[in-house]
PDB file of C-alpha atoms and ligand atoms in Angstrom:
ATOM      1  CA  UNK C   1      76.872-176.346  81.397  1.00  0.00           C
ATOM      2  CA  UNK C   2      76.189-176.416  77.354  1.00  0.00           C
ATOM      3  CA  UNK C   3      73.244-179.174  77.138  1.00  0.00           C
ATOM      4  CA  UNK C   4      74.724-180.453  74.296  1.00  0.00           C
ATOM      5  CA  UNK C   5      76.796-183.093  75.848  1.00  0.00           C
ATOM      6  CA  UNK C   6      75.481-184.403  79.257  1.00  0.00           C
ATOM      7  CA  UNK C   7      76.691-187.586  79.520  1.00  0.00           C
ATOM      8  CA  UNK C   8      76.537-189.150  82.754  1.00  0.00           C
ATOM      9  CA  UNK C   9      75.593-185.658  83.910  1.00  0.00           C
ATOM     10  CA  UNK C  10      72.599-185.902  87.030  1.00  0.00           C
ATOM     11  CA  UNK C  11      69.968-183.603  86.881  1.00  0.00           C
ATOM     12  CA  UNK C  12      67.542-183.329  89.977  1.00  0.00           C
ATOM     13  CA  UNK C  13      64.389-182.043  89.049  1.00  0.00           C
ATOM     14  CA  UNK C  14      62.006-180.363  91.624  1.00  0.00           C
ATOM     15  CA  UNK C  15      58.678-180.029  90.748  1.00  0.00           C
ATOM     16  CA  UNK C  16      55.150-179.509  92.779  1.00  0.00           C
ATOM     17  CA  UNK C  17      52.824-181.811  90.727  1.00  0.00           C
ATOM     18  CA  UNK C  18      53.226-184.415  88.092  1.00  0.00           C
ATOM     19  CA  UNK C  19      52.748-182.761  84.535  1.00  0.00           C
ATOM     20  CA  UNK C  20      54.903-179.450  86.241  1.00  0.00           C
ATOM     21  CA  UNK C  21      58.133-180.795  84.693  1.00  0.00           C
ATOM     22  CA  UNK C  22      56.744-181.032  80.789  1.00  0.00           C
ATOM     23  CA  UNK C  23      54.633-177.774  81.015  1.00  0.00           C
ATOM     24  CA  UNK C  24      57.752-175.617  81.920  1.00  0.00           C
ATOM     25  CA  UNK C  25      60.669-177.917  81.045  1.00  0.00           C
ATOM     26  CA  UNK C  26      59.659-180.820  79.245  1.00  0.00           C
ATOM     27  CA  UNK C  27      61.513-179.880  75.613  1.00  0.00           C
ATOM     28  CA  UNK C  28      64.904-179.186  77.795  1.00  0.00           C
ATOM     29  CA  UNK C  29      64.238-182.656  79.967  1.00  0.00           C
ATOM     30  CA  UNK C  30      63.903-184.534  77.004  1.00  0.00           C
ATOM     31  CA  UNK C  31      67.095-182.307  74.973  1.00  0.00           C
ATOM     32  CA  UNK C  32      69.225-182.712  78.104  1.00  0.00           C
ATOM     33  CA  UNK C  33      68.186-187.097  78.376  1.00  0.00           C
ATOM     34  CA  UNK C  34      68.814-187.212  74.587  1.00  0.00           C
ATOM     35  CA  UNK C  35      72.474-186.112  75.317  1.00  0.00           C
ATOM     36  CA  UNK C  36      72.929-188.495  78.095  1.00  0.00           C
ATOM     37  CA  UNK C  37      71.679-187.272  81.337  1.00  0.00           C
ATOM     38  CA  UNK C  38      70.784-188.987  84.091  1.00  0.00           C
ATOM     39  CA  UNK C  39      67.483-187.532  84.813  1.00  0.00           C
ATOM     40  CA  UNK C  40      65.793-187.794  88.620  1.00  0.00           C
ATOM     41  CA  UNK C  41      62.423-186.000  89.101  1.00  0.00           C
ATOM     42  CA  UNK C  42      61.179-184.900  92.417  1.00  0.00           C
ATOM     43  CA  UNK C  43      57.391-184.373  92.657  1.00  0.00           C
ATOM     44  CA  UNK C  44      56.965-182.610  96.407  1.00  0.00           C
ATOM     45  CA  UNK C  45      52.762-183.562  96.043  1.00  0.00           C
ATOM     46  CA  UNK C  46      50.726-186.566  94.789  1.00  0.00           C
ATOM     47  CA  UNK C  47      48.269-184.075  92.825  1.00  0.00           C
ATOM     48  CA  UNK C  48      45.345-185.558  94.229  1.00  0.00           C
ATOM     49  CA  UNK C  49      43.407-182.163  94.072  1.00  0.00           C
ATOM     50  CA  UNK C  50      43.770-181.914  89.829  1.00  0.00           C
ATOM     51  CA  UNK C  51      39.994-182.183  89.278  1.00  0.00           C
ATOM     52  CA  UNK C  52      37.821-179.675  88.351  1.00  0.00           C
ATOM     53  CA  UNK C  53      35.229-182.774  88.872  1.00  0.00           C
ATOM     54  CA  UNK C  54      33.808-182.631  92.430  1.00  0.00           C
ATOM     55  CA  UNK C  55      32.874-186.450  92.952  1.00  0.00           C
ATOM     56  CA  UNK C  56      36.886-187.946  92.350  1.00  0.00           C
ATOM     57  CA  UNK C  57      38.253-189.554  94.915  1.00  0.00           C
ATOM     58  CA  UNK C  58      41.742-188.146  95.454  1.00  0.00           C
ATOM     59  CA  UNK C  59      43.833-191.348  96.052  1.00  0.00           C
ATOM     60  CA  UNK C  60      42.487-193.276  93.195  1.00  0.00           C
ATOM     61  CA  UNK C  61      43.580-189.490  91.394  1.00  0.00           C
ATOM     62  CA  UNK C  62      47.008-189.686  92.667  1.00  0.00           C
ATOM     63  CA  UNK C  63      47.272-193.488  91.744  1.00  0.00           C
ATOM     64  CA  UNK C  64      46.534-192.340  88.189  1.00  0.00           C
ATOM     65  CA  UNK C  65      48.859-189.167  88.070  1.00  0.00           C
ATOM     66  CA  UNK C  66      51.326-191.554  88.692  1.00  0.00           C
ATOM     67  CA  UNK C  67      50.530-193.797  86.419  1.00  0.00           C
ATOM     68  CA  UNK C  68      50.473-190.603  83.706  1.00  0.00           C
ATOM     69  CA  UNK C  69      53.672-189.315  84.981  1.00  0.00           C
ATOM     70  CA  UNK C  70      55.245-193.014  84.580  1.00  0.00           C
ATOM     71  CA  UNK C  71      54.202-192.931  80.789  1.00  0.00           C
ATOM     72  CA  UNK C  72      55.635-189.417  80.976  1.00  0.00           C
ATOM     73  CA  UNK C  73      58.805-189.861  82.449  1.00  0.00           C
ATOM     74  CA  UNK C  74      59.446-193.073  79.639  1.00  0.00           C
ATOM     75  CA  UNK C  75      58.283-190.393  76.452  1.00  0.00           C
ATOM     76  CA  UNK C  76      60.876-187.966  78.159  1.00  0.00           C
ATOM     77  CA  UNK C  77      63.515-190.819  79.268  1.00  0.00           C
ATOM     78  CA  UNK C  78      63.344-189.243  82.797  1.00  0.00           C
ATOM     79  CA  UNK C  79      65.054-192.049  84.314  1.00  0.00           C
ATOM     80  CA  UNK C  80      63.399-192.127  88.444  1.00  0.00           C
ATOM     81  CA  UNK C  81      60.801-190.722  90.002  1.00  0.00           C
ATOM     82  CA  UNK C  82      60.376-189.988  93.327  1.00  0.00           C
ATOM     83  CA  UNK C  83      57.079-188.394  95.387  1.00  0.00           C
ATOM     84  CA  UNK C  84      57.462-186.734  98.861  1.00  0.00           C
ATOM     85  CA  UNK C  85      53.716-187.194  99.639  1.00  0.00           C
ATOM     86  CA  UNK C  86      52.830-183.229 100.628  1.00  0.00           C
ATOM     87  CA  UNK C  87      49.247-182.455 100.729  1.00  0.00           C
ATOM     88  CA  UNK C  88      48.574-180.676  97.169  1.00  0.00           C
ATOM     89  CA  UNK C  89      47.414-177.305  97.694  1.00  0.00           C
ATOM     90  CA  UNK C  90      48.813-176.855 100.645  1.00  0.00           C
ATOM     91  CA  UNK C  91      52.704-177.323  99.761  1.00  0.00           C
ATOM     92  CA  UNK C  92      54.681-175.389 102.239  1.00  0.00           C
ATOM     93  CA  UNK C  93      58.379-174.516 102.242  1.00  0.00           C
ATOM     94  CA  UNK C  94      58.757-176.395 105.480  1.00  0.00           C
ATOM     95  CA  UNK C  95      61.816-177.531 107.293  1.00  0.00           C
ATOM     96  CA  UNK C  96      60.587-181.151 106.522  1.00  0.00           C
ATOM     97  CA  UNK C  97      60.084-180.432 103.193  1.00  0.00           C
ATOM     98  CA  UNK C  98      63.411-178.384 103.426  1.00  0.00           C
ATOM     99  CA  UNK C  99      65.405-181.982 104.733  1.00  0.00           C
ATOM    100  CA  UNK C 100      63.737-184.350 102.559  1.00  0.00           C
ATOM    101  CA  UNK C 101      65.510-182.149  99.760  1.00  0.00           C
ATOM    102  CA  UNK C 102      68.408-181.679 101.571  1.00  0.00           C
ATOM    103  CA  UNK C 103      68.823-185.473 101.454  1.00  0.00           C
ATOM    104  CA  UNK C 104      67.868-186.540  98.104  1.00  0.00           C
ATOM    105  CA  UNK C 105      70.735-183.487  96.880  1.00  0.00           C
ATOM    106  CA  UNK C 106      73.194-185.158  99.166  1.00  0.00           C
ATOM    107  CA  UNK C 107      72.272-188.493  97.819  1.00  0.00           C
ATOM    108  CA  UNK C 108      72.051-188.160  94.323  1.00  0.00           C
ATOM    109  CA  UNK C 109      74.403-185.104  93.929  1.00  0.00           C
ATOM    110  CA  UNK C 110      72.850-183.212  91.136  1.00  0.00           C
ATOM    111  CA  UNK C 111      75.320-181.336  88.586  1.00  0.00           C
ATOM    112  CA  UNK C 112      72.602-179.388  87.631  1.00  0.00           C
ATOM    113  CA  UNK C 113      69.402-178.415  89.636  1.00  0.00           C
ATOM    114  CA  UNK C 114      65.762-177.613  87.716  1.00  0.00           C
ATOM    115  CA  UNK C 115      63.191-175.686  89.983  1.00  0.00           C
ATOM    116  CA  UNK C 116      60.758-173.304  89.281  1.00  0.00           C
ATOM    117  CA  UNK C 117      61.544-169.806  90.363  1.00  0.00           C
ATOM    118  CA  UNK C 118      60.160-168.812  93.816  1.00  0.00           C
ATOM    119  CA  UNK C 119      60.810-165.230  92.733  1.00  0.00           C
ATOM    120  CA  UNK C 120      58.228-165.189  90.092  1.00  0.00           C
ATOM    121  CA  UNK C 121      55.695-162.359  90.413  1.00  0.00           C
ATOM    122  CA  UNK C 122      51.810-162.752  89.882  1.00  0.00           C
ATOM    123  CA  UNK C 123      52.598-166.767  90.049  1.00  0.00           C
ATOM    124  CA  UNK C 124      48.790-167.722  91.176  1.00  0.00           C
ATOM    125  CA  UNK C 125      49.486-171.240  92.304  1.00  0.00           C
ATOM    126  CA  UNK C 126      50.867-171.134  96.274  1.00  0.00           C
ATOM    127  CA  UNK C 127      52.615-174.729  95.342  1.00  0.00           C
ATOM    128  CA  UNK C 128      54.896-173.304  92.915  1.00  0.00           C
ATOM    129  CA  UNK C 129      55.775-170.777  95.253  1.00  0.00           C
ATOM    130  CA  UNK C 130      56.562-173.146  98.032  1.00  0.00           C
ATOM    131  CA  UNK C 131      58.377-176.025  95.937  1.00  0.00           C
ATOM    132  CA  UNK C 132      60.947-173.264  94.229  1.00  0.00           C
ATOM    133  CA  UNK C 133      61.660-171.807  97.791  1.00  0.00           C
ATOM    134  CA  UNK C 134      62.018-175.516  99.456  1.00  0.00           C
ATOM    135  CA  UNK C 135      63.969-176.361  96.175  1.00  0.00           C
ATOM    136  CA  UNK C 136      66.376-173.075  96.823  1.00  0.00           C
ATOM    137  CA  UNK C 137      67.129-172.793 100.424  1.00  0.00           C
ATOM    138  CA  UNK C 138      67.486-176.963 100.571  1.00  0.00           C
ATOM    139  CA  UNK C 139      70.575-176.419  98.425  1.00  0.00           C
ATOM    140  CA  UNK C 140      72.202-174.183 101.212  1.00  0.00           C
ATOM    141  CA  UNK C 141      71.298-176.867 103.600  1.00  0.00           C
ATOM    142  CA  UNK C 142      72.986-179.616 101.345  1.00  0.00           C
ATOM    143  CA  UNK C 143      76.394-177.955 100.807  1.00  0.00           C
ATOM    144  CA  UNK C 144      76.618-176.749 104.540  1.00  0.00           C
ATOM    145  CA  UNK C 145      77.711-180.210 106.704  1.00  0.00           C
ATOM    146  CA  UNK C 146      76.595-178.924 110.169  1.00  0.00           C
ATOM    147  CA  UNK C 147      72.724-178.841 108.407  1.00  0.00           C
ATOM    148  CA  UNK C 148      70.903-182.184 108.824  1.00  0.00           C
ATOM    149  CA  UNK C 149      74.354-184.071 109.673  1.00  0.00           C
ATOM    150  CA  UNK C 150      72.273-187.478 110.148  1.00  0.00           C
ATOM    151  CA  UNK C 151      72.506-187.979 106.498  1.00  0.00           C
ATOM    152  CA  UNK C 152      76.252-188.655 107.125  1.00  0.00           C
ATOM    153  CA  UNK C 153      75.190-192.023 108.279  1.00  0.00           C
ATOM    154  CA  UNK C 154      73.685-192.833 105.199  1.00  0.00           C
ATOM    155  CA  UNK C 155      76.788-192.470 103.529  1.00  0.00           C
ATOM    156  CA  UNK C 156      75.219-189.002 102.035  1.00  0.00           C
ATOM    157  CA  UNK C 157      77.698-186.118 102.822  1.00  0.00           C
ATOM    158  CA  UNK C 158      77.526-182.533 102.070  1.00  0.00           C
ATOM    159  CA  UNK C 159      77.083-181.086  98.181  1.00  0.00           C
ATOM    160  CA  UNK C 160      77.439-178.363  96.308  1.00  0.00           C
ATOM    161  CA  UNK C 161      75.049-178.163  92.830  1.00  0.00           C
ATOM    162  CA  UNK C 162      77.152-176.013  90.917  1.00  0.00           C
ATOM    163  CA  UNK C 163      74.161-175.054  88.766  1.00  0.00           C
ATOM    164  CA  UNK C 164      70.764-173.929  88.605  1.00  0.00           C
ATOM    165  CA  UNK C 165      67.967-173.633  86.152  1.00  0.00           C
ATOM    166  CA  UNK C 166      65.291-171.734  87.158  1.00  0.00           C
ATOM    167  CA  UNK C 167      61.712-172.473  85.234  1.00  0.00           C
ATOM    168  CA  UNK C 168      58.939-170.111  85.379  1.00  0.00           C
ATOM    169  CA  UNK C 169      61.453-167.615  85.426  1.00  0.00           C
ATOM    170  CA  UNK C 170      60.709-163.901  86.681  1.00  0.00           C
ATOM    171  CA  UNK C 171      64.141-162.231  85.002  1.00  0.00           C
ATOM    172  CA  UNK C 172      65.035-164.899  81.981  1.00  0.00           C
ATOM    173  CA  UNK C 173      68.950-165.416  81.254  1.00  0.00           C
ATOM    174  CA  UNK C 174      69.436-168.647  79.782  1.00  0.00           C
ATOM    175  CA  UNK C 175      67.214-170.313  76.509  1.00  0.00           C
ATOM    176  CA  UNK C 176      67.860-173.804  75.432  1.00  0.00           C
ATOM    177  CA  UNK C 177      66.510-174.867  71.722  1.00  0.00           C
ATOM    178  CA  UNK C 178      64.059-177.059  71.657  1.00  0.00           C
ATOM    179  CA  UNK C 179      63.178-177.666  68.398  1.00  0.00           C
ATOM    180  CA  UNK C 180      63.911-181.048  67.829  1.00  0.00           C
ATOM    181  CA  UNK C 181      62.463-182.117  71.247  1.00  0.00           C
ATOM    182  CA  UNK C 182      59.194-179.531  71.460  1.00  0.00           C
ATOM    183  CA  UNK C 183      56.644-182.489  70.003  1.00  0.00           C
ATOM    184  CA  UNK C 184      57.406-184.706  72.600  1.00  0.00           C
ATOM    185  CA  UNK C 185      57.155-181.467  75.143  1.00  0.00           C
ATOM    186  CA  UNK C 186      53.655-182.101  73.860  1.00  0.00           C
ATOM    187  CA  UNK C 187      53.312-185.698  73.705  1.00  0.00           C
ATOM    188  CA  UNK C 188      54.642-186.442  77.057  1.00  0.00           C
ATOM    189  CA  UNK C 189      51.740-183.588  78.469  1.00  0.00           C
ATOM    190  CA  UNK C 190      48.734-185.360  76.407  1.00  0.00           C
ATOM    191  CA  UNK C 191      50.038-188.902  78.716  1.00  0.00           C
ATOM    192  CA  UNK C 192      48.844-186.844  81.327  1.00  0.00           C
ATOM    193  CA  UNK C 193      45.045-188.071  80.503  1.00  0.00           C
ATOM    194  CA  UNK C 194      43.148-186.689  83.858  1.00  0.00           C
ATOM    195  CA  UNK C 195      44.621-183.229  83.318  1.00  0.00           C
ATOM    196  CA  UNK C 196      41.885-182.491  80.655  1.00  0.00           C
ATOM    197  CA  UNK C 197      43.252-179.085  80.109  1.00  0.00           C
ATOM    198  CA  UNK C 198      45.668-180.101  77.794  1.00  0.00           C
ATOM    199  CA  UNK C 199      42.989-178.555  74.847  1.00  0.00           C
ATOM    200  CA  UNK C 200      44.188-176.804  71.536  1.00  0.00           C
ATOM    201  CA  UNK C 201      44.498-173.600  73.772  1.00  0.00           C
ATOM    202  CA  UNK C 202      47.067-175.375  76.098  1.00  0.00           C
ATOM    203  CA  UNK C 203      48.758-176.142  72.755  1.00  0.00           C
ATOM    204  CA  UNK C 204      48.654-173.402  71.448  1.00  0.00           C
ATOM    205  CA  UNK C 205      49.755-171.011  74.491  1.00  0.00           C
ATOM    206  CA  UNK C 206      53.025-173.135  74.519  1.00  0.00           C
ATOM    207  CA  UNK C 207      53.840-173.075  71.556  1.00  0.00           C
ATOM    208  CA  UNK C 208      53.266-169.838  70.839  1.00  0.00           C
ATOM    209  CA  UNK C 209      55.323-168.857  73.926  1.00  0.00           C
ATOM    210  CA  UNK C 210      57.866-170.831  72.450  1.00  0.00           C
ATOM    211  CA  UNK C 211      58.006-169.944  69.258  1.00  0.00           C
ATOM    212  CA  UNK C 212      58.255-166.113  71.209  1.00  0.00           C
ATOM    213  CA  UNK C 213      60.982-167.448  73.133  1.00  0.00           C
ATOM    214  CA  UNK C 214      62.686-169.188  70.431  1.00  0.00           C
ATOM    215  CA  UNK C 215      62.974-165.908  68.453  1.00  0.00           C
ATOM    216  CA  UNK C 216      65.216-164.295  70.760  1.00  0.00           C
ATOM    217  CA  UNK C 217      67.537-166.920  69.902  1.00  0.00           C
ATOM    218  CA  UNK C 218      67.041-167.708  66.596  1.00  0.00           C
ATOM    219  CA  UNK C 219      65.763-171.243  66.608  1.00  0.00           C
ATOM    220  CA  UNK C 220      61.922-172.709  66.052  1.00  0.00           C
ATOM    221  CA  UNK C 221      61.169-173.035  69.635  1.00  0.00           C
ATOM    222  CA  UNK C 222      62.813-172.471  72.942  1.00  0.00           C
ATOM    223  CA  UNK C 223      62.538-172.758  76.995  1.00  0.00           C
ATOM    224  CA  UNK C 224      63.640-170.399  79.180  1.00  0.00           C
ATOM    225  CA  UNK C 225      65.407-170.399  82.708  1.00  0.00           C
ATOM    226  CA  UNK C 226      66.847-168.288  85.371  1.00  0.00           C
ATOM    227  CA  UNK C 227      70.155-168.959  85.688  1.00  0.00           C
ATOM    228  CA  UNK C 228      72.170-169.295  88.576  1.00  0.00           C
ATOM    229  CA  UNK C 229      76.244-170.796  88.511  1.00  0.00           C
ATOM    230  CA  UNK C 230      77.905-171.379  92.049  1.00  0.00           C
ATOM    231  CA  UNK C 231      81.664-171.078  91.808  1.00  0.00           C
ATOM    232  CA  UNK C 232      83.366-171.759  95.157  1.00  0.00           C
ATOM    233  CA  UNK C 233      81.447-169.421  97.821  1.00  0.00           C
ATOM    234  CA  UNK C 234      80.285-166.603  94.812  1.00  0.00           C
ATOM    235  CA  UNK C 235      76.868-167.280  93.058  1.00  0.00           C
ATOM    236  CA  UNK C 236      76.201-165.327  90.096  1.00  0.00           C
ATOM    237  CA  UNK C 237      73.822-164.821  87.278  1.00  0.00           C
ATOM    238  CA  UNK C 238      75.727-164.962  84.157  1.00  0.00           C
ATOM    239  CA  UNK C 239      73.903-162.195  82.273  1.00  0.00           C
ATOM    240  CA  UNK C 240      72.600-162.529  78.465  1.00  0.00           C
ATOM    241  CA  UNK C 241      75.442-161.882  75.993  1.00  0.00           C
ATOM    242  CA  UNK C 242      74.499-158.761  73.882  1.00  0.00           C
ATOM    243  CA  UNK C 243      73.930-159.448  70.512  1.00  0.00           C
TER     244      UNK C 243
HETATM  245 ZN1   ZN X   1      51.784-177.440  89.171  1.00  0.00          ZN
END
């Protein structure tokens, strides 16, 4: 899929937290709504733990990360939102968790899916972990009709998303420039106000990792993603053309 023309293309997102999509993808979101994809994040928590501060209450937190994410999602034109409600911290790859996805693939029929990597090594944060694996095996579940069939009634049959994009990725394949779109990357990340980690070091680590990342291509900055193309019953991942 070349991210250059996306027009009318639908892009499911699946993320753990708010603020998960900008930190790993947030130059591609906004490159791939720029050429006219139809963007729908799905945030699997509420991120009512994100406070180093021991005194917040964690609903008026979540009420707030969505408020952030809301500014976010209008810097990066992410069209819709939607929250599953898991506890944060404690995200499992559960066979709720596992139909909720199921569903929202079969309803909204993404052409391309974003999730971070559940093969990543050394990946500290257990939520990651979970979401990516949910994210993964749910798009079995959606393509095979005899999974979840009650979705039928809803009108929502079985899909196939013929293509992944892996963030966070363990063994990269696939960079996308994001030069042009990088500063909002950034801007969108600062709307997240109660994440007050976003420092000059945050800034600096990404874009220093994409400026590293951008060199292998030979643009300013760049995002990278596993890569994963299903044609008919045969998933492969298109390896990195030699240079
Ligand atoms: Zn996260």
């Amino acid at each position: 899929m070349a991210e250059e023309n996306m027009i009318g293309k639908r892009v499911l997102v699946v993320a753990a937290h708010p603020d998960d999509g900008e930190w790993y993808a947030g130059g591609t979101l906004a490159k791939l709504a720029r050429a006219g994809a139809q963007i729908t994040l799905v945030i699997c928590t509420e991120g009512e733990k994100g406070s180093y501060d021991p005194d917040t209450n964690p609903l008026a937190l979540a009420a707030q990360r969505k408020q952030e994410q809301q500014a976010a999602n209008d810097c990066l034109r992410i069209a819709q939102v939607v929250y599953l409600g898991h506890p944060d911290g404690a995200l499992e790859n559960s066979p709720e968790l596992r139909r909720q996805l199921t569903a929202l693939y079969r309803r909204h029929r993404p052409e391309l899916l974003l999730a971070f990597d559940p093969w990543k090594r050394y990946e500290l944060h257990p939520d990651h972990l979970a979401a990516g694996r949910a994210a993964v095996e749910a798009r079995l579940a959606a393509r095979m009709p005899l999974f979840d069939p009650q979705t039928r009634a809803q009108g929502w049959i079985a899909w196939t998303i013929p293509e992944l994009w892996l963030f966070n990725p363990e063994a990269p394949n696939h960079r996308v420039d994001v030069s042009d779109t990088f500063a909002l990357k950034l801007q969108a990340l600062r709307l997240h106000a109660s994440q007050n980690v976003w420092g000059d070091d945050s800034v600096q680590f990404l874009t220093e990792q994409a400026r590293a990342c951008g060199e292998k291509i030979g643009c300013a900055r760049a995002e990278e993603f596993h890569r994963i193309v299903i044609e008919g019953a045969i998933a492969r991942s298109p390896s990195v053309p030699s240079a």
